[in-house]
Structures are given as structure tokens and as C-alpha cells.
Amino acid sequence: MLQPTGKISRLGTLKSLLQRFAFLSLIVATFALMLIGKADTVLVERARIAVTDAVTPILRIMSEPAAAIADVVANFRELGAIRRENAALRETNSRLLQWQSVAQRLESQNHDLRALLSLVPEPPAHFVTARVVADTGGAFAQSIIVTAGQAEGVAKGQVVMSGEGLVGRVMQAGQNSSRVLLITDINSRLPVLVGESGTRAIMAGDNGGRPRLLYLSTKTAVAPGDKVVTSGDADAFPIGLPIGRVARTDDGAIEVEPHMSGDKLLYVRIFDFGLGNTMADATVRK
Amino acid sequence: MQPTVLQRMDALARKLVPFGLTLGLMLFALTPMQVPGLSHVTPMYSLAAIYFWSIYRPDLIGYGTAFGVGLLEDLLSGAPLGCSALVLLLCQYLVFRQPKFFNAKPFGVFWLAFSVLALGAGLLKWICVGLVAPGGFTRFGDMFTAVLLTAAVYPVIAWLLAKAQIKLLVQP
């Protein structure tokens, strides 16, 4: 009778030993992965692209209900404010009609002046519209996954915009999906122009909703409410894309309230401005 | 009598239920919720799932699941590789090491223990990401809010997973 009990206890010990060995091996594997992530970014990037491409169809289905609920809530909200909004729109419309005539006059004048100077026109920007299917990272990273990839002409480094303003840049482009690094991510650094004076600065994300302005050439020239736009330096972005407004300028830190809201992105446009594409070049050089 | 192919497939599918549901919850965390402010403080749903299965069905969830789900989470979320896997593995190890503590206790004790574990997990991930990511440390307040939310949603997740367990894993 004693034999089976002994066998069972030996099996139990063996199982627990195996479990402990598996645990230790996997812990070592996590540290190895951290090192690989630091050392071989190309390999990790390929793995991320492959996994993202594979999972995007599932994420697309999973994001449908949330998008549908958001649509219904937005519809109800709009219904409540429809009268007020209508009046405001009428007023805006009459104002915009005046601006339209001004713009038409300026456009024809601009056209004449360009012809006079024999100016070579900038190539038109191409864009694709894609749906946001994942909003990843939480408190540790700020990126989104969208449903357009190399098959639609998306490439690393391209500029991503929403209706409100700049959203970020394409960080990885898979076959049918892409990851976009948001301007609020802690790894995001953008050259920007602030206010009417065009003070140069670098806008740095911190994973919160409000990125900060660093390395301002003149701090005193910046006030809350000042417009923040891309500067076009380093060929990363075309000049003048709207980003947001200066929100706070106290205790040495200047925060920017972006026009785009990372929480409400449903669709984004990915632009190919035909720029130097510094992000893509950096990968090629490796 | 030898089990038929169908029976074998059924048994395999049952074994994969904890992994599948943990993976599903991890993907749910990535889904855009369109709720203002939530994307900075998304709860750690995968941690709640790993904790639940490690207590109730340790026979169906091994270290491989925690590692696999953590690795996929890092690959998809853009966080540094290895950090989520490390956190999930250590949490699972802690639960596995304390079978007596988790034996037949009221739900409140499980919840409290999970809240403490979530705080530890949040802190560890915050330090790990801060040290490994090129951008450095993220905002401590966001991490802490995410931990509070994780603790707050645990009863809902535990209820859902318990329902799933009764429906899918208890033999008829």
C-alpha cells in the first residue's frame, strides 16, 4: 500500500521542481527580452508589426460596440443642443461667407503673384483615412493602432491628423495595420512654433493629456492661449500644422492643450507630404 | 474506453478557457472606450484574470500563460518588451506560493489581497518601464489611478470569470 503513495509524492515533488524551473527560466527570458528590446530594435519592431497585423482583425471587431455606443451618446448629446447649435452655425456661416469672398480674392492674387515669381508649387499631399481599433498602453505608453498599412501606402514617419489637429506619426507600418505614436507619448519630441511671434520650442509628451514645451528660445514671449503649430524643422513635419494652444505657463513648466483628444479618436487621416521622412531614414541607416 | 476525437477536442478547449479569457481581457484593455481621460489610466485587466485563475484553477493556468499574455501585451501596447510578462509572472508566483492563504476565504479577503497585489504590480511595472523605455519614467499619478481602477473593477471581472468557469469548466 505504501508504494503508490510514495510514487505520488515523488511525482508531486517532480512537478513542483519542474514548475519552479519553468518559472525561473521565464523570469530569465523576460530580462533577456528587455535586453533584446534595447539592443535589436529592428527585430522587436518586426515582431510588433507581425503581431499587430495578426491581431488587428480581432481588435476591429472588438472596437465596434464601443464605437457604436459612442455614436449613440454623441447623437443624443447633439439632439439636445440642436437648436442652440443651429443658431450658432447660422451665425458662423454668415461670417464664413464674408471670409470666403476674402479668400477667393486672396487666392486669385496669390495665383497671379506665384505666376509672376515662377514659383514651383509644392507637391499635393496624399492621405488615407483609417479607423482607430486600439488605444494602447494606458499609463505606460500612448499609441494607437489603425486599420491602414503598407497595402494602403502607409509608411513609417508619415503624419497622422484628426479633424482637430495633429495626432502623431506612424511608428510602425504593417501590411494592413499601423501603429501611431501620439504626440502625448513620453517618447514624442516635436519641433514647434509658439504664438504669433513664432518662438521655437520642442514639445515633449509625458503620457498625460498635456505635453510640455522645452528649450524655448524666449520664455517670456509665451502666454496661455497662444497657438502651437509644427515648425517644419528637420523635415519631420510640414510647417504650420495645428497642434494645440498653450494651457498653463506657471512654475517654469509650459503645458500645451492639444486640439486632438486621444480618448475620442474614431478615424484619423494619414498624410504623405513627400517629406524627407527622418524616422524611416533612421531605420534604413541601421 | 479510449476518448473519441471530439471528446479530446472538448477537453483541450476546456483547458484553453483560462488562457483564452485572459487573452480576451488583455485585448479588451486595448479597445478604445471613447471615455474621456480613460486611455491614460486603463485598468490592468490581464492581471485580474491571471490572479483569478491562479487562485481558482491553478491546474489550468501555468507560468506559460502569464508569460505569453504579458509578452503579447507588450508587443501590442508598444510598452518595453518583457515588463508586463515579468509583472504577471511574479504575481502568479506569489499566488501559487500561498495556497493556504487563498483557501476558502471570503471574497473580501481575495479583493483586498488583489488590491495590494495590484499596487505592487503597478509600482513594479512603473519602475520597469521607466528604467527600460527611452523616454524615462511616466507620471506616477496615472499609474496610481490605474491601480485604483484595477482594484475597483476586480469584483466585476471575478464575477464574469466565475460565471464563465461554471458555464464552461464545470463538467455536466
Coordinates of C-alpha atoms in Angstrom, one line a residue:
Chain A
M1 CA 0.0 0.0 0.0
L2 CA 2.9 2.3 0.7
Q3 CA 4.3 2.1 -2.8
P4 CA 1.6 4.2 -4.7
T5 CA 1.7 7.0 -2.0
G6 CA 5.5 7.2 -2.4
K7 CA 5.1 7.3 -6.2
I8 CA 2.5 10.1 -5.9
S9 CA 4.7 12.2 -3.6
R10 CA 7.7 11.7 -5.9
L11 CA 5.6 12.8 -8.8
G12 CA 4.4 15.8 -6.8
T13 CA 8.0 16.8 -6.0
L14 CA 9.0 16.4 -9.6
K15 CA 6.0 18.5 -10.8
S16 CA 6.9 21.3 -8.3
L17 CA 10.5 21.2 -9.3
L18 CA 9.5 21.4 -13.0
Q19 CA 7.2 24.4 -12.2
R20 CA 10.0 26.2 -10.3
F21 CA 12.4 25.6 -13.2
A22 CA 9.8 26.9 -15.7
F23 CA 9.2 30.0 -13.5
L24 CA 12.9 30.7 -13.2
S25 CA 13.5 30.2 -17.0
L26 CA 10.7 32.5 -17.9
I27 CA 11.9 35.2 -15.5
V28 CA 15.3 35.0 -17.2
A29 CA 13.5 35.1 -20.5
T30 CA 11.8 38.4 -19.6
F31 CA 15.1 40.0 -18.7
A32 CA 16.6 38.7 -22.0
L33 CA 13.6 40.2 -23.8
M34 CA 14.3 43.6 -22.1
L35 CA 17.9 43.4 -23.3
I36 CA 16.9 42.4 -26.9
G37 CA 14.4 45.3 -26.9
K38 CA 17.2 47.7 -26.1
A39 CA 19.8 46.1 -28.4
D40 CA 18.0 44.9 -31.5
T41 CA 15.2 47.4 -32.2
V42 CA 14.7 46.2 -35.8
L43 CA 13.9 42.6 -34.7
V44 CA 11.5 43.8 -32.0
E45 CA 9.8 46.2 -34.4
R46 CA 9.3 43.3 -36.9
A47 CA 7.8 41.2 -34.1
R48 CA 5.5 44.0 -33.1
I49 CA 4.4 44.6 -36.7
A50 CA 3.6 40.9 -37.2
V51 CA 1.6 40.6 -34.0
T52 CA -0.3 43.8 -34.6
D53 CA -1.2 42.7 -38.2
A54 CA -2.4 39.4 -36.9
V55 CA -4.5 40.8 -34.1
T56 CA -6.0 43.8 -35.8
P57 CA -9.0 41.9 -37.3
I58 CA -9.9 40.9 -33.8
L59 CA -9.4 44.4 -32.4
R60 CA -11.5 45.7 -35.3
I61 CA -14.5 43.5 -34.2
M62 CA -13.9 44.3 -30.5
S63 CA -13.9 48.1 -31.1
E64 CA -17.2 48.1 -33.0
P65 CA -19.5 48.1 -29.9
A66 CA -17.6 50.9 -28.1
A67 CA -17.7 53.0 -31.3
A68 CA -21.4 52.3 -31.8
I69 CA -22.2 53.3 -28.1
A70 CA -20.1 56.4 -28.5
D71 CA -22.1 57.3 -31.7
V72 CA -25.4 56.9 -29.9
V73 CA -24.3 59.0 -26.9
A74 CA -23.0 61.7 -29.3
N75 CA -26.3 61.6 -31.3
F76 CA -28.3 62.2 -28.1
R77 CA -26.0 65.0 -27.0
E78 CA -26.3 66.6 -30.4
L79 CA -30.1 66.3 -30.3
G80 CA -30.2 68.2 -27.0
A81 CA -28.2 71.0 -28.3
I82 CA -29.6 71.1 -31.8
R83 CA -31.4 74.5 -31.6
R84 CA -28.5 76.3 -30.0
E85 CA -26.1 74.7 -32.4
N86 CA -28.2 75.7 -35.4
A87 CA -28.3 79.4 -34.3
A88 CA -24.5 79.3 -33.8
L89 CA -24.0 77.7 -37.2
R90 CA -26.1 80.3 -39.0
E91 CA -24.0 83.0 -37.4
T92 CA -20.8 81.2 -38.3
N93 CA -22.0 80.6 -41.8
S94 CA -22.7 84.3 -42.5
R95 CA -19.2 85.2 -41.0
L96 CA -17.6 82.5 -43.2
L97 CA -19.3 83.7 -46.3
Q98 CA -17.6 87.0 -45.8
W99 CA -14.3 85.2 -45.3
Q100 CA -14.9 83.1 -48.4
S101 CA -15.0 86.2 -50.6
V102 CA -11.8 87.5 -48.9
A103 CA -10.2 84.1 -49.5
Q104 CA -11.2 84.0 -53.2
R105 CA -9.8 87.4 -53.7
L106 CA -6.5 86.4 -52.0
E107 CA -6.4 83.1 -53.9
S108 CA -6.5 84.8 -57.3
Q109 CA -4.0 87.4 -56.1
N110 CA -1.8 84.6 -54.8
H111 CA -2.1 82.8 -58.1
D112 CA -1.0 85.9 -60.0
L113 CA 1.9 86.5 -57.7
R114 CA 3.1 82.9 -58.0
A115 CA 2.9 83.1 -61.8
L116 CA 4.9 86.4 -61.6
L117 CA 7.6 84.7 -59.5
S118 CA 7.6 81.4 -61.5
L119 CA 7.2 79.6 -58.1
V120 CA 7.5 75.8 -58.2
P121 CA 4.3 74.6 -56.4
E122 CA 4.6 72.1 -53.5
P123 CA 3.5 68.6 -54.4
P124 CA -0.1 67.9 -53.2
A125 CA -0.3 65.8 -50.0
H126 CA -1.9 62.3 -50.4
F127 CA -3.8 60.9 -47.5
V128 CA -5.7 57.8 -46.4
T129 CA -8.4 57.6 -43.8
A130 CA -8.2 54.8 -41.2
R131 CA -10.2 53.6 -38.3
V132 CA -8.7 53.5 -34.8
V133 CA -9.1 50.0 -33.4
A134 CA -6.8 50.1 -30.4
D135 CA -5.8 52.7 -27.9
T136 CA -2.9 51.1 -26.2
G137 CA -0.6 51.3 -23.3
G138 CA -2.6 53.1 -20.6
A139 CA -0.3 54.8 -18.1
F140 CA 2.8 53.4 -19.7
A141 CA 2.7 54.3 -23.4
Q142 CA 0.4 56.3 -25.7
S143 CA -0.1 54.9 -29.1
I144 CA -3.0 53.8 -31.3
I145 CA -3.4 51.1 -33.9
V146 CA -5.2 52.0 -37.1
T147 CA -6.6 49.9 -39.9
A148 CA -4.3 51.0 -42.8
G149 CA -0.9 49.7 -43.6
Q150 CA 1.6 49.4 -46.4
A151 CA -1.1 48.0 -48.7
E152 CA -2.7 51.4 -48.5
G153 CA 0.5 53.3 -49.0
V154 CA 1.2 54.0 -45.3
A155 CA 4.9 54.2 -44.4
K156 CA 6.9 54.8 -41.2
G157 CA 7.2 58.5 -40.4
Q158 CA 4.0 59.7 -42.1
V159 CA 2.0 62.4 -40.4
V160 CA -1.3 61.5 -38.7
M161 CA -4.1 64.1 -38.2
S162 CA -7.6 64.2 -36.9
G163 CA -10.2 66.8 -37.8
E164 CA -9.0 68.9 -34.9
G165 CA -5.2 68.8 -35.4
L166 CA -2.0 66.8 -35.3
V167 CA -2.4 63.3 -33.7
G168 CA 1.2 61.9 -34.2
R169 CA 3.4 59.9 -36.6
V170 CA 3.4 56.4 -37.9
M171 CA 5.8 54.5 -35.8
Q172 CA 5.4 51.0 -37.5
A173 CA 3.6 50.2 -40.7
G174 CA 2.4 46.6 -41.1
Q175 CA 0.7 45.2 -44.1
N176 CA -2.8 46.1 -43.1
S177 CA -2.3 48.0 -39.8
S178 CA -0.1 50.6 -38.4
R179 CA 0.9 51.9 -35.0
V180 CA 0.8 55.6 -34.5
L181 CA 2.9 57.3 -31.7
L182 CA 0.7 60.0 -30.2
I183 CA 2.1 63.5 -29.6
T184 CA 1.3 62.9 -25.9
D185 CA 3.6 59.8 -25.6
I186 CA 6.6 60.1 -23.4
N187 CA 8.9 59.3 -26.3
S188 CA 7.4 62.0 -28.6
R189 CA 9.5 65.1 -29.3
L190 CA 8.3 67.7 -31.9
P191 CA 9.9 70.9 -33.1
V192 CA 7.1 73.6 -32.8
L193 CA 6.4 77.3 -33.2
V194 CA 4.6 79.1 -30.4
G195 CA 2.4 82.2 -30.7
E196 CA 2.3 85.0 -33.3
S197 CA 6.0 85.6 -32.7
G198 CA 6.8 82.1 -33.8
T199 CA 9.0 81.3 -30.8
R200 CA 10.8 78.0 -31.4
A201 CA 10.5 75.1 -28.9
I202 CA 10.4 71.4 -28.6
M203 CA 7.1 69.8 -27.4
A204 CA 7.6 66.7 -25.3
G205 CA 4.9 64.3 -24.3
D206 CA 4.7 62.8 -20.8
N207 CA 1.9 60.2 -21.3
G208 CA -0.6 62.6 -19.8
G209 CA -3.0 64.7 -21.7
R210 CA -0.8 67.8 -21.8
P211 CA 2.6 67.8 -23.4
R212 CA 5.2 70.3 -22.2
L213 CA 7.3 72.9 -24.1
L214 CA 11.0 72.6 -23.7
Y215 CA 14.0 74.6 -24.8
L216 CA 12.0 77.8 -25.6
S217 CA 14.2 80.5 -27.1
T218 CA 12.3 83.2 -25.2
K219 CA 10.1 82.1 -22.3
T220 CA 8.5 85.5 -21.6
A221 CA 7.0 85.7 -25.1
V222 CA 4.7 82.8 -24.4
A223 CA 1.2 83.3 -22.8
P224 CA -1.8 81.0 -22.2
G225 CA -3.9 80.7 -25.3
D226 CA -1.0 81.0 -27.8
K227 CA -1.3 78.8 -30.8
V228 CA 1.2 75.9 -31.1
V229 CA 2.0 74.6 -34.7
T230 CA 4.6 72.4 -36.2
S231 CA 7.8 74.2 -37.2
G232 CA 8.8 72.2 -40.2
D233 CA 12.4 71.8 -38.8
A234 CA 14.3 68.6 -39.6
D235 CA 11.8 67.8 -42.4
A236 CA 9.8 65.8 -39.9
F237 CA 6.5 67.7 -40.5
P238 CA 5.4 70.4 -42.9
I239 CA 5.3 73.9 -41.3
G240 CA 2.1 75.2 -39.7
L241 CA 0.1 72.0 -38.8
P242 CA -2.1 72.9 -35.9
I243 CA -1.3 71.1 -32.6
G244 CA -3.0 73.0 -29.8
R245 CA -2.8 76.0 -27.5
V246 CA -0.7 76.9 -24.6
A247 CA -2.7 76.0 -21.5
R248 CA -0.5 76.9 -18.5
T249 CA 2.7 78.8 -18.0
D250 CA 3.3 78.7 -14.3
D251 CA 6.2 77.2 -12.2
G252 CA 8.6 77.1 -15.1
A253 CA 6.6 74.4 -16.9
I254 CA 4.6 75.4 -20.0
E255 CA 1.9 72.9 -20.9
V256 CA 0.1 72.6 -24.2
E257 CA -3.6 71.6 -24.5
P258 CA -3.7 69.6 -27.8
H259 CA -6.7 70.1 -30.2
M260 CA -6.9 66.3 -30.6
S261 CA -8.2 64.2 -27.8
G262 CA -6.6 60.7 -27.7
D263 CA -9.7 59.3 -26.0
K264 CA -12.2 60.3 -28.7
L265 CA -10.3 59.3 -31.9
L266 CA -12.5 57.2 -34.1
Y267 CA -11.0 58.0 -37.5
V268 CA -7.7 59.6 -38.5
R269 CA -6.1 60.7 -41.7
I270 CA -2.5 59.6 -42.6
F271 CA -0.8 62.1 -44.8
D272 CA 2.1 61.5 -47.2
F273 CA 3.6 65.0 -47.5
G274 CA 6.5 63.6 -49.5
L275 CA 8.9 64.8 -46.8
G276 CA 12.4 63.5 -46.0
N277 CA 10.9 61.1 -43.6
T278 CA 13.6 61.2 -40.9
M279 CA 12.1 58.3 -38.9
A280 CA 12.2 56.0 -42.0
D281 CA 15.7 57.1 -42.9
A282 CA 16.9 56.3 -39.4
T283 CA 15.8 52.7 -39.8
V284 CA 17.4 52.3 -43.2
R285 CA 20.7 53.7 -41.9
K286 CA 20.8 50.9 -39.2
Chain B
M1 CA -12.6 3.1 -23.3
Q2 CA -10.4 5.4 -25.5
P3 CA -11.8 9.0 -25.7
T4 CA -13.0 10.0 -29.2
V5 CA -11.5 12.8 -31.2
L6 CA -14.5 15.0 -30.3
Q7 CA -14.0 14.3 -26.6
R8 CA -10.3 15.0 -26.8
M9 CA -11.0 18.3 -28.6
D10 CA -13.6 19.2 -26.0
A11 CA -11.1 18.5 -23.2
L12 CA -8.4 20.6 -25.0
A13 CA -10.9 23.5 -25.5
R14 CA -11.8 23.4 -21.8
K15 CA -8.1 23.6 -20.9
L16 CA -7.6 26.6 -23.1
V17 CA -10.6 28.6 -21.5
P18 CA -8.5 30.4 -18.8
F19 CA -5.8 31.4 -21.4
G20 CA -8.5 32.5 -23.9
L21 CA -10.4 34.6 -21.4
T22 CA -7.2 36.2 -20.1
L23 CA -6.1 37.0 -23.6
G24 CA -9.6 38.4 -24.4
L25 CA -9.4 40.7 -21.3
M26 CA -6.0 41.9 -22.3
L27 CA -7.3 42.8 -25.8
F28 CA -10.3 44.4 -24.2
A29 CA -7.9 46.7 -22.3
L30 CA -6.6 47.9 -25.7
T31 CA -10.0 48.6 -27.2
P32 CA -10.8 52.3 -27.5
M33 CA -13.6 53.1 -25.0
Q34 CA -14.2 56.7 -26.1
V35 CA -14.4 57.7 -22.4
P36 CA -12.5 61.0 -21.8
G37 CA -9.4 60.5 -19.6
L38 CA -9.6 56.7 -19.5
S39 CA -6.8 56.0 -22.0
H40 CA -4.2 57.3 -19.6
V41 CA -5.3 55.1 -16.8
T42 CA -6.6 51.8 -18.3
P43 CA -7.0 49.1 -15.6
M44 CA -4.8 46.1 -15.7
Y45 CA -7.5 43.6 -16.7
S46 CA -5.0 40.8 -17.6
L47 CA -3.6 41.0 -14.0
A48 CA -7.1 40.5 -12.6
A49 CA -7.6 37.5 -14.9
I50 CA -4.2 35.9 -14.0
Y51 CA -5.0 36.4 -10.3
F52 CA -8.4 34.8 -10.6
W53 CA -7.4 31.7 -12.5
S54 CA -4.3 31.2 -10.3
I55 CA -6.5 31.0 -7.2
Y56 CA -9.4 29.0 -8.6
R57 CA -8.0 26.9 -11.4
P58 CA -4.2 26.6 -10.9
D59 CA -4.5 23.3 -12.7
L60 CA -5.4 25.0 -15.9
I61 CA -3.1 28.0 -15.9
G62 CA 0.7 27.8 -15.8
Y63 CA 3.5 30.3 -15.9
G64 CA 3.5 30.0 -19.7
T65 CA 0.1 31.7 -19.8
A66 CA 1.2 34.7 -17.7
F67 CA 4.4 34.9 -19.8
G68 CA 2.6 34.6 -23.2
V69 CA -0.2 37.1 -22.3
G70 CA 2.4 39.6 -20.9
L71 CA 4.6 39.3 -24.0
L72 CA 1.6 39.8 -26.3
E73 CA 0.5 42.8 -24.2
D74 CA 4.0 44.4 -24.5
L75 CA 4.2 43.7 -28.2
L76 CA 0.7 45.2 -28.9
S77 CA 0.7 48.1 -26.5
G78 CA 4.1 49.5 -27.5
A79 CA 5.5 49.2 -23.9
P80 CA 9.0 47.9 -23.5
L81 CA 9.3 44.2 -24.1
G82 CA 9.3 42.0 -21.1
C83 CA 7.9 44.3 -18.5
S84 CA 4.3 43.1 -18.4
A85 CA 5.4 39.5 -18.7
L86 CA 7.7 40.0 -15.6
V87 CA 4.9 41.6 -13.6
L88 CA 2.3 38.9 -14.4
L89 CA 4.8 36.1 -13.7
L90 CA 5.8 37.4 -10.3
C91 CA 2.2 38.0 -9.3
Q92 CA 1.3 34.5 -10.3
Y93 CA 4.3 33.1 -8.4
L94 CA 3.1 35.0 -5.3
V95 CA -0.4 33.5 -5.5
F96 CA 0.9 30.0 -6.2
R97 CA 3.2 30.2 -3.1
Q98 CA 0.3 31.0 -0.8
P99 CA -2.2 28.2 -1.3
K100 CA -3.2 28.2 2.4
F101 CA -3.9 31.9 2.5
F102 CA -6.2 31.6 -0.5
N103 CA -8.0 28.5 0.8
A104 CA -11.8 29.0 1.4
K105 CA -11.6 32.7 2.4
P106 CA -14.5 35.2 1.9
F107 CA -14.5 37.3 -1.3
G108 CA -13.5 40.5 0.6
V109 CA -10.1 38.9 1.5
F110 CA -9.4 38.0 -2.1
W111 CA -10.4 41.5 -3.2
L112 CA -8.1 43.1 -0.5
A113 CA -5.2 40.8 -1.4
F114 CA -5.7 41.6 -5.1
S115 CA -5.7 45.4 -4.4
V116 CA -2.4 45.1 -2.5
L117 CA -1.0 42.9 -5.4
A118 CA -2.2 45.4 -8.0
L119 CA -0.4 48.2 -6.2
G120 CA 2.8 46.1 -6.1
A121 CA 2.3 45.2 -9.8
G122 CA 1.6 48.8 -10.8
L123 CA 4.8 50.0 -9.0
L124 CA 6.9 47.3 -10.4
K125 CA 5.7 48.0 -14.0
W126 CA 6.2 51.7 -13.5
I127 CA 9.8 51.2 -12.4
C128 CA 10.5 48.6 -15.1
V129 CA 9.0 50.8 -17.9
G130 CA 10.8 53.9 -16.5
L131 CA 14.1 52.1 -16.5
V132 CA 13.8 50.4 -19.9
A133 CA 11.9 52.9 -22.0
P134 CA 14.0 55.6 -23.7
G135 CA 11.5 58.3 -22.5
G136 CA 12.1 57.6 -18.8
F137 CA 9.5 57.5 -16.0
T138 CA 5.9 58.1 -16.8
R139 CA 3.5 60.0 -14.4
F140 CA 3.2 58.4 -11.0
G141 CA -0.3 59.7 -10.6
D142 CA -1.6 58.0 -13.7
M143 CA -0.1 54.6 -12.6
F144 CA -1.7 55.0 -9.2
T145 CA -5.1 55.8 -10.7
A146 CA -4.8 52.8 -13.0
V147 CA -4.1 50.7 -9.8
L148 CA -7.2 52.1 -8.1
L149 CA -9.3 51.4 -11.2
T150 CA -7.9 47.9 -11.4
A151 CA -8.9 47.2 -7.8
A152 CA -12.3 48.8 -8.4
V153 CA -13.1 46.6 -11.4
Y154 CA -11.9 43.3 -9.9
P155 CA -15.3 42.3 -8.5
V156 CA -16.9 42.7 -11.9
I157 CA -14.1 40.7 -13.6
A158 CA -14.2 38.0 -10.9
W159 CA -17.9 37.7 -11.3
L160 CA -17.7 37.3 -15.1
L161 CA -14.9 34.8 -14.9
A162 CA -16.7 32.8 -12.2
K163 CA -19.8 32.7 -14.5
A164 CA -17.6 31.5 -17.3
Q165 CA -16.0 28.9 -15.1
I166 CA -19.3 27.5 -14.1
K167 CA -20.6 27.5 -17.7
L168 CA -17.6 26.2 -19.4
L169 CA -15.4 24.3 -17.0
V170 CA -17.7 22.5 -14.5
Q171 CA -18.3 19.1 -16.1
P172 CA -22.0 18.4 -16.7

